[in-house]
């Protein structure tokens, strides 16, 4: 999906940290350039995934802390792509950044962008989507390509937060249906819910919790009966529901 950055007032807030990063990248050597870009990208991916996941302790535990399942650059790249939060092109460039980062981070000897493996990764990088000028050096290509990519990550995160595009709960519970004609279904639900109301009066502990679960299931069954009933019968079933609900209070 192609988008343009947000309007300047909003964009300044969204892309402020990217702008700060860009302001000092030109002063870094090649190792510092790559390590800074990779560190920022790892954090940006974490923010992106966090914005998309359902909020709560589970999401935090997945992303933060020692041995967090989605705590590394590699896992965040894969997760963001698997969730559809980054494009294939972004995924490929993020993985190239990870590979270049590893070359610098795990090599104690001096290495540079001229090294064969690193040069190949840089050559394969997609060009910046936000710049019309051909990069004059590998360093400039790295700055421009990853600079644009980081802006895109921040933009996607902002769009999720702004428009509520986070993951939606799609899990569901199954309950058994009610057989027979419509009147038989209504009668079966009424009878069972009335019985449960009586049983609950003397129940306690786990047995009471069990009966409450069964009552919720039968109330759901009656609601399904109502929704599937002809329109002219739905008000009647709603009155039955209200009557049974009043009897539970």
PDB file of C-alpha atoms in Angstrom:
ATOM      1  CA  UNK A   1       0.000   0.000   0.000  1.00  0.00           C
ATOM      2  CA  UNK A   2       1.406   3.390  -0.994  1.00  0.00           C
ATOM      3  CA  UNK A   3       0.895   6.299   1.383  1.00  0.00           C
ATOM      4  CA  UNK A   4       2.270   9.773   1.849  1.00  0.00           C
ATOM      5  CA  UNK A   5       3.509  10.953   5.255  1.00  0.00           C
ATOM      6  CA  UNK A   6       1.010  12.728   7.471  1.00  0.00           C
ATOM      7  CA  UNK A   7       0.536  16.482   7.430  1.00  0.00           C
ATOM      8  CA  UNK A   8       3.512  18.374   8.913  1.00  0.00           C
ATOM      9  CA  UNK A   9       2.125  19.153  12.404  1.00  0.00           C
ATOM     10  CA  UNK A  10       1.132  15.554  12.992  1.00  0.00           C
ATOM     11  CA  UNK A  11       4.102  14.196  11.056  1.00  0.00           C
ATOM     12  CA  UNK A  12       6.569  16.143  13.187  1.00  0.00           C
ATOM     13  CA  UNK A  13       5.341  14.314  16.245  1.00  0.00           C
ATOM     14  CA  UNK A  14       5.231  10.921  14.548  1.00  0.00           C
ATOM     15  CA  UNK A  15       8.630  11.125  12.870  1.00  0.00           C
ATOM     16  CA  UNK A  16      10.497  13.185  15.465  1.00  0.00           C
ATOM     17  CA  UNK A  17      12.775  10.367  16.583  1.00  0.00           C
ATOM     18  CA  UNK A  18      13.516   9.403  12.966  1.00  0.00           C
ATOM     19  CA  UNK A  19      14.512  13.002  12.270  1.00  0.00           C
ATOM     20  CA  UNK A  20      16.804  13.018  15.309  1.00  0.00           C
ATOM     21  CA  UNK A  21      18.399   9.790  14.128  1.00  0.00           C
ATOM     22  CA  UNK A  22      18.943  11.183  10.636  1.00  0.00           C
ATOM     23  CA  UNK A  23      20.545  14.324  12.057  1.00  0.00           C
ATOM     24  CA  UNK A  24      23.567  12.463  13.403  1.00  0.00           C
ATOM     25  CA  UNK A  25      23.876   9.502  11.034  1.00  0.00           C
ATOM     26  CA  UNK A  26      26.135  11.477   8.688  1.00  0.00           C
ATOM     27  CA  UNK A  27      28.644  11.896  11.522  1.00  0.00           C
ATOM     28  CA  UNK A  28      28.985   8.172  12.236  1.00  0.00           C
ATOM     29  CA  UNK A  29      31.464   5.737  10.774  1.00  0.00           C
ATOM     30  CA  UNK A  30      30.140   2.714   8.903  1.00  0.00           C
ATOM     31  CA  UNK A  31      29.954   0.484  11.971  1.00  0.00           C
ATOM     32  CA  UNK A  32      28.180   3.157  14.002  1.00  0.00           C
ATOM     33  CA  UNK A  33      25.816   3.883  11.120  1.00  0.00           C
ATOM     34  CA  UNK A  34      24.703   0.270  10.824  1.00  0.00           C
ATOM     35  CA  UNK A  35      24.449  -0.380  14.555  1.00  0.00           C
ATOM     36  CA  UNK A  36      22.385   2.781  15.087  1.00  0.00           C
ATOM     37  CA  UNK A  37      20.026   1.993  12.205  1.00  0.00           C
ATOM     38  CA  UNK A  38      19.581  -1.602  13.329  1.00  0.00           C
ATOM     39  CA  UNK A  39      18.940  -0.629  16.948  1.00  0.00           C
ATOM     40  CA  UNK A  40      16.354   1.935  15.887  1.00  0.00           C
ATOM     41  CA  UNK A  41      14.686  -0.499  13.483  1.00  0.00           C
ATOM     42  CA  UNK A  42      14.470  -3.167  16.179  1.00  0.00           C
ATOM     43  CA  UNK A  43      12.742  -0.724  18.534  1.00  0.00           C
ATOM     44  CA  UNK A  44      10.474   0.573  15.759  1.00  0.00           C
ATOM     45  CA  UNK A  45       9.381  -2.969  14.925  1.00  0.00           C
ATOM     46  CA  UNK A  46       8.654  -3.588  18.591  1.00  0.00           C
ATOM     47  CA  UNK A  47       6.484  -0.470  18.712  1.00  0.00           C
ATOM     48  CA  UNK A  48       4.714  -1.512  15.512  1.00  0.00           C
ATOM     49  CA  UNK A  49       3.938  -5.029  16.712  1.00  0.00           C
ATOM     50  CA  UNK A  50       2.883  -3.760  20.146  1.00  0.00           C
ATOM     51  CA  UNK A  51       0.471  -1.285  18.547  1.00  0.00           C
ATOM     52  CA  UNK A  52      -1.126  -4.100  16.543  1.00  0.00           C
ATOM     53  CA  UNK A  53      -1.427  -6.790  19.214  1.00  0.00           C
ATOM     54  CA  UNK A  54      -4.333  -6.916  21.629  1.00  0.00           C
ATOM     55  CA  UNK A  55      -3.298  -4.838  24.661  1.00  0.00           C
ATOM     56  CA  UNK A  56      -2.368  -6.574  27.886  1.00  0.00           C
ATOM     57  CA  UNK A  57       0.323  -8.353  29.816  1.00  0.00           C
ATOM     58  CA  UNK A  58       0.642 -11.117  27.213  1.00  0.00           C
ATOM     59  CA  UNK A  59       1.746  -8.673  24.515  1.00  0.00           C
ATOM     60  CA  UNK A  60       4.254  -7.078  26.880  1.00  0.00           C
ATOM     61  CA  UNK A  61       5.714 -10.459  27.815  1.00  0.00           C
ATOM     62  CA  UNK A  62       6.088 -11.388  24.157  1.00  0.00           C
ATOM     63  CA  UNK A  63       8.089  -8.253  23.390  1.00  0.00           C
ATOM     64  CA  UNK A  64       9.932  -7.218  26.538  1.00  0.00           C
ATOM     65  CA  UNK A  65      12.300  -8.761  29.020  1.00  0.00           C
ATOM     66  CA  UNK A  66      14.977 -11.420  28.997  1.00  0.00           C
ATOM     67  CA  UNK A  67      14.310 -14.172  26.446  1.00  0.00           C
ATOM     68  CA  UNK A  68      11.092 -12.513  25.245  1.00  0.00           C
ATOM     69  CA  UNK A  69       9.805 -14.591  22.289  1.00  0.00           C
ATOM     70  CA  UNK A  70       9.606 -11.506  20.041  1.00  0.00           C
ATOM     71  CA  UNK A  71      12.484  -9.680  21.671  1.00  0.00           C
ATOM     72  CA  UNK A  72      15.134  -9.952  18.969  1.00  0.00           C
ATOM     73  CA  UNK A  73      15.579  -8.101  15.708  1.00  0.00           C
ATOM     74  CA  UNK A  74      15.221 -11.338  13.746  1.00  0.00           C
ATOM     75  CA  UNK A  75      11.985 -12.480  15.384  1.00  0.00           C
ATOM     76  CA  UNK A  76      10.460  -9.018  15.136  1.00  0.00           C
ATOM     77  CA  UNK A  77      11.193  -8.860  11.416  1.00  0.00           C
ATOM     78  CA  UNK A  78       9.575 -12.260  10.868  1.00  0.00           C
ATOM     79  CA  UNK A  79       6.610 -11.488  13.108  1.00  0.00           C
ATOM     80  CA  UNK A  80       5.905  -8.114  11.493  1.00  0.00           C
ATOM     81  CA  UNK A  81       5.922  -9.716   8.059  1.00  0.00           C
ATOM     82  CA  UNK A  82       3.790 -12.675   9.159  1.00  0.00           C
ATOM     83  CA  UNK A  83       1.200 -10.289  10.616  1.00  0.00           C
ATOM     84  CA  UNK A  84       1.103  -8.256   7.405  1.00  0.00           C
ATOM     85  CA  UNK A  85       2.563  -5.168   9.091  1.00  0.00           C
ATOM     86  CA  UNK A  86       5.459  -4.803   6.642  1.00  0.00           C
ATOM     87  CA  UNK A  87       5.608  -5.429   2.918  1.00  0.00           C
ATOM     88  CA  UNK A  88       7.814  -8.051   1.307  1.00  0.00           C
ATOM     89  CA  UNK A  89      10.146  -5.291   0.152  1.00  0.00           C
ATOM     90  CA  UNK A  90      10.416  -3.894   3.681  1.00  0.00           C
ATOM     91  CA  UNK A  91      10.934  -7.386   5.056  1.00  0.00           C
ATOM     92  CA  UNK A  92      13.780  -8.031   2.630  1.00  0.00           C
ATOM     93  CA  UNK A  93      15.552  -4.776   3.462  1.00  0.00           C
ATOM     94  CA  UNK A  94      15.109  -5.228   7.207  1.00  0.00           C
ATOM     95  CA  UNK A  95      16.642  -8.676   6.927  1.00  0.00           C
ATOM     96  CA  UNK A  96      19.538  -7.226   4.927  1.00  0.00           C
ATOM     97  CA  UNK A  97      20.072  -4.660   7.670  1.00  0.00           C
ATOM     98  CA  UNK A  98      20.088  -7.471  10.230  1.00  0.00           C
ATOM     99  CA  UNK A  99      22.686  -9.396   8.238  1.00  0.00           C
ATOM    100  CA  UNK A 100      24.900  -6.335   7.797  1.00  0.00           C
ATOM    101  CA  UNK A 101      24.510  -5.550  11.508  1.00  0.00           C
ATOM    102  CA  UNK A 102      25.662  -9.054  12.386  1.00  0.00           C
ATOM    103  CA  UNK A 103      28.744  -8.696  10.203  1.00  0.00           C
ATOM    104  CA  UNK A 104      29.791  -5.577  12.107  1.00  0.00           C
ATOM    105  CA  UNK A 105      28.652  -6.714  15.550  1.00  0.00           C
ATOM    106  CA  UNK A 106      30.286 -10.152  15.454  1.00  0.00           C
ATOM    107  CA  UNK A 107      33.568  -9.252  13.812  1.00  0.00           C
ATOM    108  CA  UNK A 108      36.346  -7.779  15.944  1.00  0.00           C
ATOM    109  CA  UNK A 109      38.530  -7.048  12.945  1.00  0.00           C
ATOM    110  CA  UNK A 110      38.061  -3.859  10.919  1.00  0.00           C
ATOM    111  CA  UNK A 111      35.473  -4.341   8.169  1.00  0.00           C
ATOM    112  CA  UNK A 112      33.738  -1.907   5.864  1.00  0.00           C
ATOM    113  CA  UNK A 113      31.039  -1.495   3.256  1.00  0.00           C
ATOM    114  CA  UNK A 114      33.644  -2.563   0.707  1.00  0.00           C
ATOM    115  CA  UNK A 115      33.733  -6.107   2.095  1.00  0.00           C
ATOM    116  CA  UNK A 116      32.213  -8.515  -0.406  1.00  0.00           C
ATOM    117  CA  UNK A 117      29.316  -9.811   1.714  1.00  0.00           C
ATOM    118  CA  UNK A 118      28.355  -6.370   2.997  1.00  0.00           C
ATOM    119  CA  UNK A 119      28.671  -4.779  -0.432  1.00  0.00           C
ATOM    120  CA  UNK A 120      26.354  -7.444  -1.862  1.00  0.00           C
ATOM    121  CA  UNK A 121      23.697  -6.712   0.765  1.00  0.00           C
ATOM    122  CA  UNK A 122      23.926  -2.968   0.134  1.00  0.00           C
ATOM    123  CA  UNK A 123      23.750  -3.472  -3.614  1.00  0.00           C
ATOM    124  CA  UNK A 124      20.573  -5.531  -3.173  1.00  0.00           C
ATOM    125  CA  UNK A 125      18.893  -2.853  -1.048  1.00  0.00           C
ATOM    126  CA  UNK A 126      15.837  -1.216  -2.535  1.00  0.00           C
ATOM    127  CA  UNK A 127      16.255   2.478  -3.203  1.00  0.00           C
ATOM    128  CA  UNK A 128      14.538   5.047  -1.017  1.00  0.00           C
ATOM    129  CA  UNK A 129      10.894   5.694  -1.856  1.00  0.00           C
ATOM    130  CA  UNK A 130      11.233   9.278  -0.611  1.00  0.00           C
ATOM    131  CA  UNK A 131      14.234  10.483  -2.625  1.00  0.00           C
ATOM    132  CA  UNK A 132      14.632  11.165  -6.346  1.00  0.00           C
ATOM    133  CA  UNK A 133      18.412  11.586  -6.280  1.00  0.00           C
ATOM    134  CA  UNK A 134      20.664   8.648  -7.035  1.00  0.00           C
ATOM    135  CA  UNK A 135      22.856   7.939  -3.967  1.00  0.00           C
ATOM    136  CA  UNK A 136      26.449   8.965  -4.516  1.00  0.00           C
ATOM    137  CA  UNK A 137      27.955   6.281  -2.259  1.00  0.00           C
ATOM    138  CA  UNK A 138      27.063   3.070  -0.408  1.00  0.00           C
ATOM    139  CA  UNK A 139      26.868   5.098   2.811  1.00  0.00           C
ATOM    140  CA  UNK A 140      24.327   7.448   1.280  1.00  0.00           C
ATOM    141  CA  UNK A 141      22.274   4.561  -0.079  1.00  0.00           C
ATOM    142  CA  UNK A 142      22.207   2.974   3.368  1.00  0.00           C
ATOM    143  CA  UNK A 143      21.153   6.233   5.019  1.00  0.00           C
ATOM    144  CA  UNK A 144      18.471   7.026   2.456  1.00  0.00           C
ATOM    145  CA  UNK A 145      17.056   3.525   2.003  1.00  0.00           C
ATOM    146  CA  UNK A 146      16.806   2.719   5.682  1.00  0.00           C
ATOM    147  CA  UNK A 147      15.794   6.263   6.561  1.00  0.00           C
ATOM    148  CA  UNK A 148      12.764   5.938   4.286  1.00  0.00           C
ATOM    149  CA  UNK A 149      12.001   2.474   5.638  1.00  0.00           C
ATOM    150  CA  UNK A 150      12.022   3.732   9.231  1.00  0.00           C
ATOM    151  CA  UNK A 151       9.652   6.550   8.282  1.00  0.00           C
ATOM    152  CA  UNK A 152       7.344   3.917   6.796  1.00  0.00           C
ATOM    153  CA  UNK A 153       7.439   1.837   9.978  1.00  0.00           C
ATOM    154  CA  UNK A 154       6.589   4.867  12.102  1.00  0.00           C
ATOM    155  CA  UNK A 155       3.812   5.812   9.675  1.00  0.00           C
ATOM    156  CA  UNK A 156       2.251   2.350   9.875  1.00  0.00           C
ATOM    157  CA  UNK A 157       2.413   2.399  13.671  1.00  0.00           C
ATOM    158  CA  UNK A 158       0.748   5.804  13.687  1.00  0.00           C
ATOM    159  CA  UNK A 159      -2.019   4.643  11.352  1.00  0.00           C
ATOM    160  CA  UNK A 160      -2.758   1.659  13.594  1.00  0.00           C
ATOM    161  CA  UNK A 161      -2.992   3.888  16.666  1.00  0.00           C
ATOM    162  CA  UNK A 162      -4.932   6.642  14.924  1.00  0.00           C
ATOM    163  CA  UNK A 163      -7.528   4.468  13.211  1.00  0.00           C
ATOM    164  CA  UNK A 164      -7.772   1.582  15.674  1.00  0.00           C
ATOM    165  CA  UNK A 165      -6.403  -0.965  13.223  1.00  0.00           C
ATOM    166  CA  UNK A 166      -5.046  -3.303  15.870  1.00  0.00           C
ATOM    167  CA  UNK A 167      -5.737  -7.035  15.860  1.00  0.00           C
ATOM    168  CA  UNK A 168      -9.366  -8.006  16.400  1.00  0.00           C
ATOM    169  CA  UNK A 169     -10.511 -10.813  18.641  1.00  0.00           C
ATOM    170  CA  UNK A 170     -11.812 -13.584  16.382  1.00  0.00           C
ATOM    171  CA  UNK A 171     -11.785 -16.472  18.848  1.00  0.00           C
ATOM    172  CA  UNK A 172     -15.161 -17.911  19.770  1.00  0.00           C
ATOM    173  CA  UNK A 173     -16.792 -20.455  22.044  1.00  0.00           C
ATOM    174  CA  UNK A 174     -19.073 -23.185  20.753  1.00  0.00           C
ATOM    175  CA  UNK A 175     -22.377 -24.120  22.357  1.00  0.00           C
ATOM    176  CA  UNK A 176     -24.852 -26.812  21.406  1.00  0.00           C
ATOM    177  CA  UNK A 177     -28.009 -25.866  19.577  1.00  0.00           C
ATOM    178  CA  UNK A 178     -31.651 -26.460  20.472  1.00  0.00           C
ATOM    179  CA  UNK A 179     -33.635 -28.893  18.336  1.00  0.00           C
ATOM    180  CA  UNK A 180     -37.289 -28.909  17.347  1.00  0.00           C
ATOM    181  CA  UNK A 181     -39.760 -26.363  16.056  1.00  0.00           C
ATOM    182  CA  UNK A 182     -39.504 -22.762  17.201  1.00  0.00           C
ATOM    183  CA  UNK A 183     -42.059 -23.141  20.000  1.00  0.00           C
ATOM    184  CA  UNK A 184     -40.277 -26.280  21.205  1.00  0.00           C
ATOM    185  CA  UNK A 185     -36.953 -24.431  21.235  1.00  0.00           C
ATOM    186  CA  UNK A 186     -38.394 -21.538  23.237  1.00  0.00           C
ATOM    187  CA  UNK A 187     -40.006 -23.943  25.698  1.00  0.00           C
ATOM    188  CA  UNK A 188     -36.793 -25.940  26.125  1.00  0.00           C
ATOM    189  CA  UNK A 189     -34.798 -22.793  26.870  1.00  0.00           C
ATOM    190  CA  UNK A 190     -37.430 -21.454  29.253  1.00  0.00           C
ATOM    191  CA  UNK A 191     -37.630 -24.746  31.141  1.00  0.00           C
ATOM    192  CA  UNK A 192     -33.887 -25.196  31.500  1.00  0.00           C
ATOM    193  CA  UNK A 193     -33.236 -21.590  32.526  1.00  0.00           C
ATOM    194  CA  UNK A 194     -36.026 -21.790  35.110  1.00  0.00           C
ATOM    195  CA  UNK A 195     -34.527 -25.007  36.500  1.00  0.00           C
ATOM    196  CA  UNK A 196     -31.094 -23.434  36.681  1.00  0.00           C
ATOM    197  CA  UNK A 197     -32.442 -20.411  38.556  1.00  0.00           C
ATOM    198  CA  UNK A 198     -33.854 -22.754  41.204  1.00  0.00           C
ATOM    199  CA  UNK A 199     -30.683 -24.837  41.435  1.00  0.00           C
ATOM    200  CA  UNK A 200     -28.557 -21.728  41.874  1.00  0.00           C
ATOM    201  CA  UNK A 201     -30.471 -20.701  44.984  1.00  0.00           C
ATOM    202  CA  UNK A 202     -28.832 -23.453  47.018  1.00  0.00           C
ATOM    203  CA  UNK A 203     -25.600 -24.007  45.096  1.00  0.00           C
ATOM    204  CA  UNK A 204     -22.166 -22.885  46.276  1.00  0.00           C
ATOM    205  CA  UNK A 205     -18.484 -23.159  45.392  1.00  0.00           C
ATOM    206  CA  UNK A 206     -17.482 -24.939  42.201  1.00  0.00           C
ATOM    207  CA  UNK A 207     -20.992 -26.277  41.699  1.00  0.00           C
ATOM    208  CA  UNK A 208     -22.377 -22.742  41.654  1.00  0.00           C
ATOM    209  CA  UNK A 209     -19.715 -21.602  39.187  1.00  0.00           C
ATOM    210  CA  UNK A 210     -20.597 -24.571  36.990  1.00  0.00           C
ATOM    211  CA  UNK A 211     -24.299 -23.723  37.065  1.00  0.00           C
ATOM    212  CA  UNK A 212     -23.557 -20.090  36.189  1.00  0.00           C
ATOM    213  CA  UNK A 213     -21.613 -21.289  33.154  1.00  0.00           C
ATOM    214  CA  UNK A 214     -24.490 -23.540  32.099  1.00  0.00           C
ATOM    215  CA  UNK A 215     -26.948 -20.671  32.558  1.00  0.00           C
ATOM    216  CA  UNK A 216     -24.848 -18.397  30.342  1.00  0.00           C
ATOM    217  CA  UNK A 217     -24.806 -21.120  27.694  1.00  0.00           C
ATOM    218  CA  UNK A 218     -28.583 -21.539  27.765  1.00  0.00           C
ATOM    219  CA  UNK A 219     -29.100 -17.777  27.692  1.00  0.00           C
ATOM    220  CA  UNK A 220     -26.896 -17.716  24.590  1.00  0.00           C
ATOM    221  CA  UNK A 221     -28.935 -20.532  23.063  1.00  0.00           C
ATOM    222  CA  UNK A 222     -32.127 -18.561  23.602  1.00  0.00           C
ATOM    223  CA  UNK A 223     -30.534 -15.501  21.995  1.00  0.00           C
ATOM    224  CA  UNK A 224     -29.577 -17.602  18.965  1.00  0.00           C
ATOM    225  CA  UNK A 225     -33.163 -18.878  18.804  1.00  0.00           C
ATOM    226  CA  UNK A 226     -34.395 -15.274  18.823  1.00  0.00           C
ATOM    227  CA  UNK A 227     -31.980 -14.156  16.108  1.00  0.00           C
ATOM    228  CA  UNK A 228     -32.982 -17.072  13.880  1.00  0.00           C
ATOM    229  CA  UNK A 229     -36.711 -16.614  14.476  1.00  0.00           C
ATOM    230  CA  UNK A 230     -39.016 -14.818  12.032  1.00  0.00           C
ATOM    231  CA  UNK A 231     -39.062 -11.087  12.638  1.00  0.00           C
ATOM    232  CA  UNK A 232     -42.655 -11.158  13.915  1.00  0.00           C
ATOM    233  CA  UNK A 233     -41.677 -13.603  16.703  1.00  0.00           C
ATOM    234  CA  UNK A 234     -38.521 -11.877  17.895  1.00  0.00           C
ATOM    235  CA  UNK A 235     -40.277  -9.401  20.207  1.00  0.00           C
ATOM    236  CA  UNK A 236     -42.099 -12.288  21.881  1.00  0.00           C
ATOM    237  CA  UNK A 237     -38.821 -14.112  22.528  1.00  0.00           C
ATOM    238  CA  UNK A 238     -37.274 -10.892  23.845  1.00  0.00           C
ATOM    239  CA  UNK A 239     -40.078 -10.733  26.426  1.00  0.00           C
ATOM    240  CA  UNK A 240     -39.290 -14.303  27.452  1.00  0.00           C
ATOM    241  CA  UNK A 241     -35.633 -13.329  27.860  1.00  0.00           C
ATOM    242  CA  UNK A 242     -36.555 -10.307  29.988  1.00  0.00           C
ATOM    243  CA  UNK A 243     -38.875 -12.430  32.125  1.00  0.00           C
ATOM    244  CA  UNK A 244     -36.207 -15.061  32.722  1.00  0.00           C
ATOM    245  CA  UNK A 245     -33.570 -12.410  33.429  1.00  0.00           C
ATOM    246  CA  UNK A 246     -35.839 -10.799  36.021  1.00  0.00           C
ATOM    247  CA  UNK A 247     -36.275 -14.186  37.670  1.00  0.00           C
ATOM    248  CA  UNK A 248     -32.498 -14.501  38.056  1.00  0.00           C
ATOM    249  CA  UNK A 249     -32.119 -11.229  39.972  1.00  0.00           C
TER     250      UNK A 249
END
